[in-house]
Coordinates of C-alpha atoms in Angstrom, one line a residue:
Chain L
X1 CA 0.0 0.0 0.0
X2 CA 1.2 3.2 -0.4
X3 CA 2.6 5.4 2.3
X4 CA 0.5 8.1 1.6
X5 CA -2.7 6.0 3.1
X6 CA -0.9 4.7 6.0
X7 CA 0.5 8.0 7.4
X8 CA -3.2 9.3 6.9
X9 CA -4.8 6.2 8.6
X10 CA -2.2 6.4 11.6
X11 CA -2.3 10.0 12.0
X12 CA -6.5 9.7 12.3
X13 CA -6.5 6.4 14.0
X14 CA -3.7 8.3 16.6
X15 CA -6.7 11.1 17.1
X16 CA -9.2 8.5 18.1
X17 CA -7.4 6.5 20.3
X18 CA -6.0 9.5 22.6
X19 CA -9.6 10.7 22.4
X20 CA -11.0 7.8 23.6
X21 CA -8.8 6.6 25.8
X22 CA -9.0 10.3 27.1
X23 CA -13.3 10.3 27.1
X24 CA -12.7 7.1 29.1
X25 CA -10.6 8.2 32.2
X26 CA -12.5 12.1 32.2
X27 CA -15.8 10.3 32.0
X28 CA -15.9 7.4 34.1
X29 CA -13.3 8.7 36.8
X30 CA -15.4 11.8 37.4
X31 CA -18.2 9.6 37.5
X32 CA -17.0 7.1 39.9
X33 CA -14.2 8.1 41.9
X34 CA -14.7 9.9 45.4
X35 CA -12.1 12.5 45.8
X36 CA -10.0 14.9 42.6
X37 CA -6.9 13.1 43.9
X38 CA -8.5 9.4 42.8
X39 CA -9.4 11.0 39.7
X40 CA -5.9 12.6 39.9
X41 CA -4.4 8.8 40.3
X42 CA -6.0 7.7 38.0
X43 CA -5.1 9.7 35.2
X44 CA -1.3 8.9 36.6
X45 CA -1.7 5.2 36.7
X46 CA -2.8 5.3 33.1
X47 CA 0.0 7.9 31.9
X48 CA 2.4 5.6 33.5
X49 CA 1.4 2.4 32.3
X50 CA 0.7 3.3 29.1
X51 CA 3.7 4.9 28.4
X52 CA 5.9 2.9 30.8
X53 CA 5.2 -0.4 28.6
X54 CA 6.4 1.0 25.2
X55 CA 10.1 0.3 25.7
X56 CA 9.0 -3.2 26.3
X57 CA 6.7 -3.3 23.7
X58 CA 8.8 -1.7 21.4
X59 CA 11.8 -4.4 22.4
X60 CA 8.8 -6.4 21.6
X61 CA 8.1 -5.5 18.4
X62 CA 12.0 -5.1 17.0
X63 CA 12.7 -8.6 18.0
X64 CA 9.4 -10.2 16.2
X65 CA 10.4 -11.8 13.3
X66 CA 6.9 -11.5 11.7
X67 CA 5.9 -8.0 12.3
X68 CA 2.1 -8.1 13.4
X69 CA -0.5 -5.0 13.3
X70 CA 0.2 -3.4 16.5
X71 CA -1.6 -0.1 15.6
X72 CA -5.3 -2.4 15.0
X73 CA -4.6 -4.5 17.9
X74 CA -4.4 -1.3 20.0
X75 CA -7.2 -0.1 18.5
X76 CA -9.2 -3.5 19.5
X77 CA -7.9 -2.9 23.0
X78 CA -9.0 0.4 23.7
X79 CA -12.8 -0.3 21.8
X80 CA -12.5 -3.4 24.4
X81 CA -12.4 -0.5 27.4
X82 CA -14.6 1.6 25.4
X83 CA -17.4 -1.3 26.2
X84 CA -16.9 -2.1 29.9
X85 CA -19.5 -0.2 32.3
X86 CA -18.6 3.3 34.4
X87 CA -18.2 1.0 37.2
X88 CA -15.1 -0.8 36.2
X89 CA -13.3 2.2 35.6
X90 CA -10.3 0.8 37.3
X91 CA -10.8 -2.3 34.9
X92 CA -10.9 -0.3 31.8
X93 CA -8.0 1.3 32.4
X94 CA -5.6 -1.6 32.0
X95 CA -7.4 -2.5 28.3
X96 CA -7.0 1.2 27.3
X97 CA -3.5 1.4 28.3
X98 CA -1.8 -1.4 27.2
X99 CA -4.3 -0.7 24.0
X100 CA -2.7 2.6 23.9
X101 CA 0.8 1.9 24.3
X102 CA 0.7 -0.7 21.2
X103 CA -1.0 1.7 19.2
X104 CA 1.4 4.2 19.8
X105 CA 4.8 2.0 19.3
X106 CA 3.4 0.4 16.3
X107 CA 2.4 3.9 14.8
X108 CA 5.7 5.8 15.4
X109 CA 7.7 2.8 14.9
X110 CA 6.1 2.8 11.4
X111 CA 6.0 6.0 10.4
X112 CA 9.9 6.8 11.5
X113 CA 10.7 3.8 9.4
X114 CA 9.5 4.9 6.6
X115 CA 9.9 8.6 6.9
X116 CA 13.2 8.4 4.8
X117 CA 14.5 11.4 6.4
X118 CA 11.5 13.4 6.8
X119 CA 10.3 14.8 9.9
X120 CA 7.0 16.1 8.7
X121 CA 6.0 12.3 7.8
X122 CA 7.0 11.0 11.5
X123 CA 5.2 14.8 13.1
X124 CA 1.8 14.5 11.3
X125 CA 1.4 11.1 13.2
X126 CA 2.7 12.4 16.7
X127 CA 0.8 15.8 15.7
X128 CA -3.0 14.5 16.9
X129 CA -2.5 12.7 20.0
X130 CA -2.9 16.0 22.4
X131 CA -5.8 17.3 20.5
X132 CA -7.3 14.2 20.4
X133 CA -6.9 13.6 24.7
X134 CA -8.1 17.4 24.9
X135 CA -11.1 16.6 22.9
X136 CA -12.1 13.7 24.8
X137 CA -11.8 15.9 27.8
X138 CA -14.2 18.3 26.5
X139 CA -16.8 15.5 25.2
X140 CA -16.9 13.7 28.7
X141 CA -17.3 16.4 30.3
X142 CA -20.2 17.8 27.8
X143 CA -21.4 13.9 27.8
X144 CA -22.5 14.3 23.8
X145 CA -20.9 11.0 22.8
X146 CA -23.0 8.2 22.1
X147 CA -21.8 4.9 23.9
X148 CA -21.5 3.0 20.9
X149 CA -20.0 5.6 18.7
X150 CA -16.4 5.2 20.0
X151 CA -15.7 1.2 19.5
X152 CA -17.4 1.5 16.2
X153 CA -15.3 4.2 14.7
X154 CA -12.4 2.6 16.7
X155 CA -13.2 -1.0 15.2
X156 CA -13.4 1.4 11.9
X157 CA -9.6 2.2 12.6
X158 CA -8.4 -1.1 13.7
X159 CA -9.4 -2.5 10.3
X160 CA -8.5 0.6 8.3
X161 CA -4.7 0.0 10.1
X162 CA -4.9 -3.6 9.3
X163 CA -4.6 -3.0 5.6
X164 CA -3.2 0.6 5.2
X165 CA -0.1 0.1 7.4
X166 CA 3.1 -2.0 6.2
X167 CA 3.6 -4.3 8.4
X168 CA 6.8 -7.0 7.3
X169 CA 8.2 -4.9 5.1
X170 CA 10.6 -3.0 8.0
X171 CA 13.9 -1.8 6.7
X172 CA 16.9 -3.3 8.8
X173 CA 19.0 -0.5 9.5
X174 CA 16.9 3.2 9.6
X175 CA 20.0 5.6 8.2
X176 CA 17.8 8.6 7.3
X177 CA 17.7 11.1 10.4
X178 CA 22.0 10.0 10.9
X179 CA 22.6 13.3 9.0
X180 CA 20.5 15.8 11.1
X181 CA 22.3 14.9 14.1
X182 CA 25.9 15.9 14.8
X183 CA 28.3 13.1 14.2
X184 CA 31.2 13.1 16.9
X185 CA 28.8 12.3 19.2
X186 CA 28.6 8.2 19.9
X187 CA 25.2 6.7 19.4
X188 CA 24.3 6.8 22.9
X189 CA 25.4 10.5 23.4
X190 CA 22.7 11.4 20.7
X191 CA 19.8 9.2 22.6
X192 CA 20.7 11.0 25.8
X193 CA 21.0 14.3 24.1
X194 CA 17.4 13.3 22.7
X195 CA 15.9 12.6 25.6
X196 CA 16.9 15.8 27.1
X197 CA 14.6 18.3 25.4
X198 CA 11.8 15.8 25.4
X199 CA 11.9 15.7 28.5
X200 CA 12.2 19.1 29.2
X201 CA 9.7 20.1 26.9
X202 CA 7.2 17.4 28.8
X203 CA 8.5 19.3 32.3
X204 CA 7.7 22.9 31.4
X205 CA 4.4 21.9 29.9
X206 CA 3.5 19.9 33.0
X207 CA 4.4 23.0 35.2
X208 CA 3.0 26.0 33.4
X209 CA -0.5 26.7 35.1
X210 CA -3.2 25.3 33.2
X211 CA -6.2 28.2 33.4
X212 CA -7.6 27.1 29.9
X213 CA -9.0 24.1 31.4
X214 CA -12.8 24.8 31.1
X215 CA -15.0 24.0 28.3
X216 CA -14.2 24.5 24.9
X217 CA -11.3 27.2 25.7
X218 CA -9.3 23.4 26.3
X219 CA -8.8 22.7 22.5
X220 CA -7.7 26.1 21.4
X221 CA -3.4 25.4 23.3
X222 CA -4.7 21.7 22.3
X223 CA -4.5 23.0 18.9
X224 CA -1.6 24.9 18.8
X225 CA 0.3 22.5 20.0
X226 CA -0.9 19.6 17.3
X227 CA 0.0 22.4 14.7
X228 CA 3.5 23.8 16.5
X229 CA 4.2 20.0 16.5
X230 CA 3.4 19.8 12.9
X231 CA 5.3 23.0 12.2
X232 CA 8.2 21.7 14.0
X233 CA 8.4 18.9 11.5
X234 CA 8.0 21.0 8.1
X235 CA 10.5 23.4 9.5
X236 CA 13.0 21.1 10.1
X237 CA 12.6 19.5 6.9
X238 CA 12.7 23.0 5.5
X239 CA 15.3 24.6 7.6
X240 CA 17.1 21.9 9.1
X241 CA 16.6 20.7 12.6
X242 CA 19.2 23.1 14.2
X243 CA 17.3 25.9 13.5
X244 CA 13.9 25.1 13.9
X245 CA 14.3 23.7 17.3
X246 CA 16.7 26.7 18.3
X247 CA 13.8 29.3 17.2
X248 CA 10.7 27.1 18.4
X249 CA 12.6 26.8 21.9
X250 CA 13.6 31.1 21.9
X251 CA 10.2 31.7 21.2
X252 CA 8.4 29.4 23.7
X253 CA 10.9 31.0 26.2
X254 CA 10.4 34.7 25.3
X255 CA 6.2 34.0 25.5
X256 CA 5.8 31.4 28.4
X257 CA 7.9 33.3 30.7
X258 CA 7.5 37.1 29.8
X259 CA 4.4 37.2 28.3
X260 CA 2.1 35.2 30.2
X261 CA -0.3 37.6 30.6
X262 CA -1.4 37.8 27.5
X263 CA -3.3 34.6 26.6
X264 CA -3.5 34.4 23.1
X265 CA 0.4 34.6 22.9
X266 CA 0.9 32.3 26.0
X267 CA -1.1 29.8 23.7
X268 CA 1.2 30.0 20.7
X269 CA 4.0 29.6 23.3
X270 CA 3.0 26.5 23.9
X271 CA 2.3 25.8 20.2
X272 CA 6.3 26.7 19.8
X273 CA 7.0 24.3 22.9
X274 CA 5.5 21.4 21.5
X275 CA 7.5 21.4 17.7
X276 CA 11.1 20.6 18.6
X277 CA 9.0 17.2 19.9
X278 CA 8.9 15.9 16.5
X279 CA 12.5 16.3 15.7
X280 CA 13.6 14.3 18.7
X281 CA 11.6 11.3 18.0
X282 CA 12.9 11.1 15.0
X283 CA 16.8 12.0 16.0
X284 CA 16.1 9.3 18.9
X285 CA 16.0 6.7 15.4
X286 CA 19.4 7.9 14.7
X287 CA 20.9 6.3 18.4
X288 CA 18.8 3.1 17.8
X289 CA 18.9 2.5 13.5
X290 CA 17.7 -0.8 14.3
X291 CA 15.6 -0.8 16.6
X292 CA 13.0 1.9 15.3
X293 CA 10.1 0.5 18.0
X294 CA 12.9 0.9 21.1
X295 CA 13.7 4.3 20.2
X296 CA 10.2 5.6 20.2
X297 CA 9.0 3.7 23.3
X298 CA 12.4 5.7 25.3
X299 CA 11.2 8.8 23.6
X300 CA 7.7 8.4 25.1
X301 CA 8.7 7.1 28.5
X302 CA 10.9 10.5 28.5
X303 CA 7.7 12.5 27.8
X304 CA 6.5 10.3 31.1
X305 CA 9.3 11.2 33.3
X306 CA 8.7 15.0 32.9
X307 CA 4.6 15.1 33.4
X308 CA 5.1 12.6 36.8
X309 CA 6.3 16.6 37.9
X310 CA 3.3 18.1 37.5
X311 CA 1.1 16.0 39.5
X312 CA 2.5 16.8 42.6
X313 CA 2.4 20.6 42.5
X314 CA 6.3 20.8 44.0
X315 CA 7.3 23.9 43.1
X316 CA 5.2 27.3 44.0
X317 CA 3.9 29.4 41.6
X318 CA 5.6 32.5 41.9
X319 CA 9.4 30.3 40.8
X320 CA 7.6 28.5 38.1
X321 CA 8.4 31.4 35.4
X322 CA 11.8 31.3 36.5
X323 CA 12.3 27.2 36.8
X324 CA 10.5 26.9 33.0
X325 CA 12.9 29.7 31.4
X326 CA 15.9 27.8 33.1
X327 CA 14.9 24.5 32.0
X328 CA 14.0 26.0 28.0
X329 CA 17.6 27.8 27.8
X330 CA 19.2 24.0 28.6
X331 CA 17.0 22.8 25.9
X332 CA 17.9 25.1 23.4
X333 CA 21.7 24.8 24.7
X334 CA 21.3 20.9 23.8
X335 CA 19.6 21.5 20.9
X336 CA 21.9 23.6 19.2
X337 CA 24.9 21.1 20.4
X338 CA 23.1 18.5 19.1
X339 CA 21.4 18.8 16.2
X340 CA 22.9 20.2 12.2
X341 CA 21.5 21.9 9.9
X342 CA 21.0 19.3 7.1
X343 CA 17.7 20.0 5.4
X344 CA 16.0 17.1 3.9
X345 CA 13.8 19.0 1.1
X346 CA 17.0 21.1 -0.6
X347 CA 19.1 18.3 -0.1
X348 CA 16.3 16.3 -2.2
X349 CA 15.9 18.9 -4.8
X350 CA 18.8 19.5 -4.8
X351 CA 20.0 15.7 -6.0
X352 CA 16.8 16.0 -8.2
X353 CA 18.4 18.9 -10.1
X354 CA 21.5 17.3 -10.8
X355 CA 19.9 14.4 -12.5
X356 CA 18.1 16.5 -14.7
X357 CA 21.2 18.3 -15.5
X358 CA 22.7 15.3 -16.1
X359 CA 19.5 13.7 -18.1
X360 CA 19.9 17.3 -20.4
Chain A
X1 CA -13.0 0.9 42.4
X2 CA -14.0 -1.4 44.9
X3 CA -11.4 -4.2 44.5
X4 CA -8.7 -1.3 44.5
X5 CA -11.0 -0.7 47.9
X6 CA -10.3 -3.9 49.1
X7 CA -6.5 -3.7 48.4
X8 CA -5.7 -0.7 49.2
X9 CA -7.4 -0.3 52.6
X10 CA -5.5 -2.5 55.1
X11 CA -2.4 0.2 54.3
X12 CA -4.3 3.7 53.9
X13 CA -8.2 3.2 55.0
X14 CA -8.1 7.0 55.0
X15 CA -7.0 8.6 51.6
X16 CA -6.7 5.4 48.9
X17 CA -5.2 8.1 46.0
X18 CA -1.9 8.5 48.4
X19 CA -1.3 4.7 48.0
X20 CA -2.0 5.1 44.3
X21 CA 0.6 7.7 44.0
X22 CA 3.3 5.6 45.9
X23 CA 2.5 2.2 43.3
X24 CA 2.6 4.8 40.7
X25 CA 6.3 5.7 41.7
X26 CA 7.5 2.5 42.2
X27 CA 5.7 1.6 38.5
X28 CA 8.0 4.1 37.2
X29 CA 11.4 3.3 38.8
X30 CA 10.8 0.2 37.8
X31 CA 10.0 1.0 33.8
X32 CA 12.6 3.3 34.0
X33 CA 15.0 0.7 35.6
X34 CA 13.6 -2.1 33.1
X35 CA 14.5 0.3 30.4
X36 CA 18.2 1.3 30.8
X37 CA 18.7 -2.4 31.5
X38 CA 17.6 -2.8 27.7
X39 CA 19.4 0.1 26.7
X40 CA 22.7 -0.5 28.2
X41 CA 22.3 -4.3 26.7
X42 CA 21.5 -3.0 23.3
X43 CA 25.3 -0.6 23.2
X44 CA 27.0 -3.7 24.5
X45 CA 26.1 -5.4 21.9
X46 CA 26.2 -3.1 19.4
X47 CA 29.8 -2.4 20.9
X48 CA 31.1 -5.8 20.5
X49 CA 30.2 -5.7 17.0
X50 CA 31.9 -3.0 16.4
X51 CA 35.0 -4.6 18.1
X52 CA 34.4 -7.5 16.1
X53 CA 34.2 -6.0 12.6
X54 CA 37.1 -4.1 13.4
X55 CA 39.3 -6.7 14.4
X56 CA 38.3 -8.6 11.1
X57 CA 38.8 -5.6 9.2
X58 CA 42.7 -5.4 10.5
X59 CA 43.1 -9.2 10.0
X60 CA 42.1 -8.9 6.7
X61 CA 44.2 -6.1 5.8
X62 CA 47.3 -8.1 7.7
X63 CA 46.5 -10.8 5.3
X64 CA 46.7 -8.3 2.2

């Protein structure tokens, strides 16, 4: 099948799932549980498991032989939860998460894979997934989702992934995103250097107060950040990944620590936060060329470390500014130590040129 | 919610979400433990490969 169809398939299938899995915990743990800290724990035992099990599943997945569908497999897991009661909220979650984390591995295992170099392939899959959780937020909390809706459309997906996405067909050594990172470092300099702004990124966004949190004002940073993320990988395919990630990181600092105020800018801060994500996950391919599922299951489990953070409410609110402009100015330092300025699309065009010349 | 009820009482009849919290810290050590294990196995490897192809590399230029 072409790629075209599967990146399409994954990147809608990658909406659902976070949506539902996100409709599920908002809707039955505010039904259910007693206190805001169960609900609070609940959402954390699900973050954790779901992203803690990627690594595993993604060692999983690289050492498989016979590469199955992981993405419709998830999707069958999490239209499994979709159909337990309210009551067995606590039941659901283990269906939805383990559904989840395949999904996810499978999906950006895939789609780094077969990116051949370009980020904007790998970020219009990772772009959904917080628009997706965001709306299913807003729909629990509105109630205006049928019950039978979700596993439908997700059983919809889970066949749609079956036969859209290449499964078998893995390439055994992923060589393409080598060139955007700099090469003195070792290979697991560059995974550690990888991890870093992930992680950071993760952390600030964890910390920064979250005021746009009631009704439908919750998809509009939602938004922006599924765009900045999409940016972030047509930039760096444009640019190179050196300087998109150093000017997505300088403006996220300069508007979530001096303008704050202002919340329309605050929001495209976070927008600009959220890009430099998709040119770590697929840098982290570079450390790990063959093992494409590993390096995205560390990469999320990064993303895990810095939100664990935010549930606690450790630091006060009146450092936070000062803690998140810290933390983005490392980022951007490892960024710009890490990254080149190789750009995929003039590098392309530029081979394409020369043919022609040639051809002439 | 009840079986976590069940399990979770004996330790912390008074707020269940604290004992939550604590499993969910200990779930993470232990992914993130789990996870440099793999890592660290995966650059052994791929460093005694390396060794390897290197040392075939000089015996087959000794040989030339």
């Amino acid at each position: 099948m072409p790629r075209k169809e599967a990146v399409i398939t994954e990147t809608i299938a990658h909406l659902v799932i976070d949506l539902a899995c996100f409709f599920l915990l908002a809707g039955n743990f505010t039904k259910t549980a007693q206190t805001t800290l169960l609900v609070g724990a609940g959402f954390m035992i699900f973050l954790i498991l779901s992203y803690g099990l990627r690594p595993f599943l993604g060692v999983l997945l690289d050492e498989m032989p016979l590469q199955l569908h992981p993405q419709a497999v998830g999707c069958l897991l999490v239209a499994l939860a979709c159909l337990l009661p309210p009551a067995a909220a606590w039941i659901a979650l283990f269906p939805a998460a383990v559904g989840s984390a395949l999904f996810h591995v499978g999906a950006l295992g895939e789609s780094v894979s077969f990116a051949r170099g370009f980020f904007s392939r790998n970020a219009a899959v990772i772009s959904t997934g917080i628009f997706g959780g965001a709306l299913g937020i807003f729909l629990a909390r509105q109630g205006s989702l049928s019950g039978w809706m979700l596993p439908l459309l997700l059983l919809a997906l889970a066949l749609a992934c079956f036969f859209f996405t290449e499964a078998r067909k893995y390439p055994k050594k992923i060589r393409s995103f080598r060139n955007s990172v700099v090469r003195i470092f070792p290979d697991w300099a560059v995974l550690g250097l990888t991890l870093i702004p992930l992680f950071l990124i993760s952390l600030v966004g964890s910390l920064l107060p979250a005021d746009w949190t009631e009704g439908p004002k919750i998809l509009i940073p939602a938004a922006l950040c599924m765009v900045g993320r999409m940016a972030g990988g047509v930039g760096a395919d444009r640019f190179g990944p050196k300087k998109t990630a150093a000017v997505a990181f300088g403006i996220a600092l300069l508007l979530l620590t001096v303008f704050t105020h202002v919340p329309w800018l605050y929001c495209i801060g976070l927008g600009a936060l959220c890009a430099p994500a998709s040119i770590c996950f697929g840098t982290a391919t570079a450390a790990l060329p063959e093992r494409p599922h590993l390096a995205m299951g560390t990469a999320s489990l990064a993303i895990l470390l810095g939100t664990i953070p935010g549930f606690f409410r450790i630091v006060p609110t009146t450092s936070i500014r000062f803690l998140c402009a810290g933390l983005l100015t490392v980022a951007l330092a490892v960024s710009l130590c890490l990254y080149t300025d190789h750009c995929r699309f003039f590098h392309l065009r530029k081979r394409l040129s020369q043919r022609k010349g040639e051809t002439r | 919610m009840k079986l976590l009820d069940v399990i979770v009482s004996p330790f912390l009849p008074e707020d269940s979400a604290l004992v939550i919290f604590v499993i969910g810290m200990v779930l993470t050590a232990l992914v993130c433990g789990g996870t440099a294990f793999l890592l660290i196995q995966h650059f052994i490897k791929e460093r005694k490969r390396a060794e390897k192809r290197q040392e075939k590399r000089v015996s087959s230029e000794n040989e030339e």
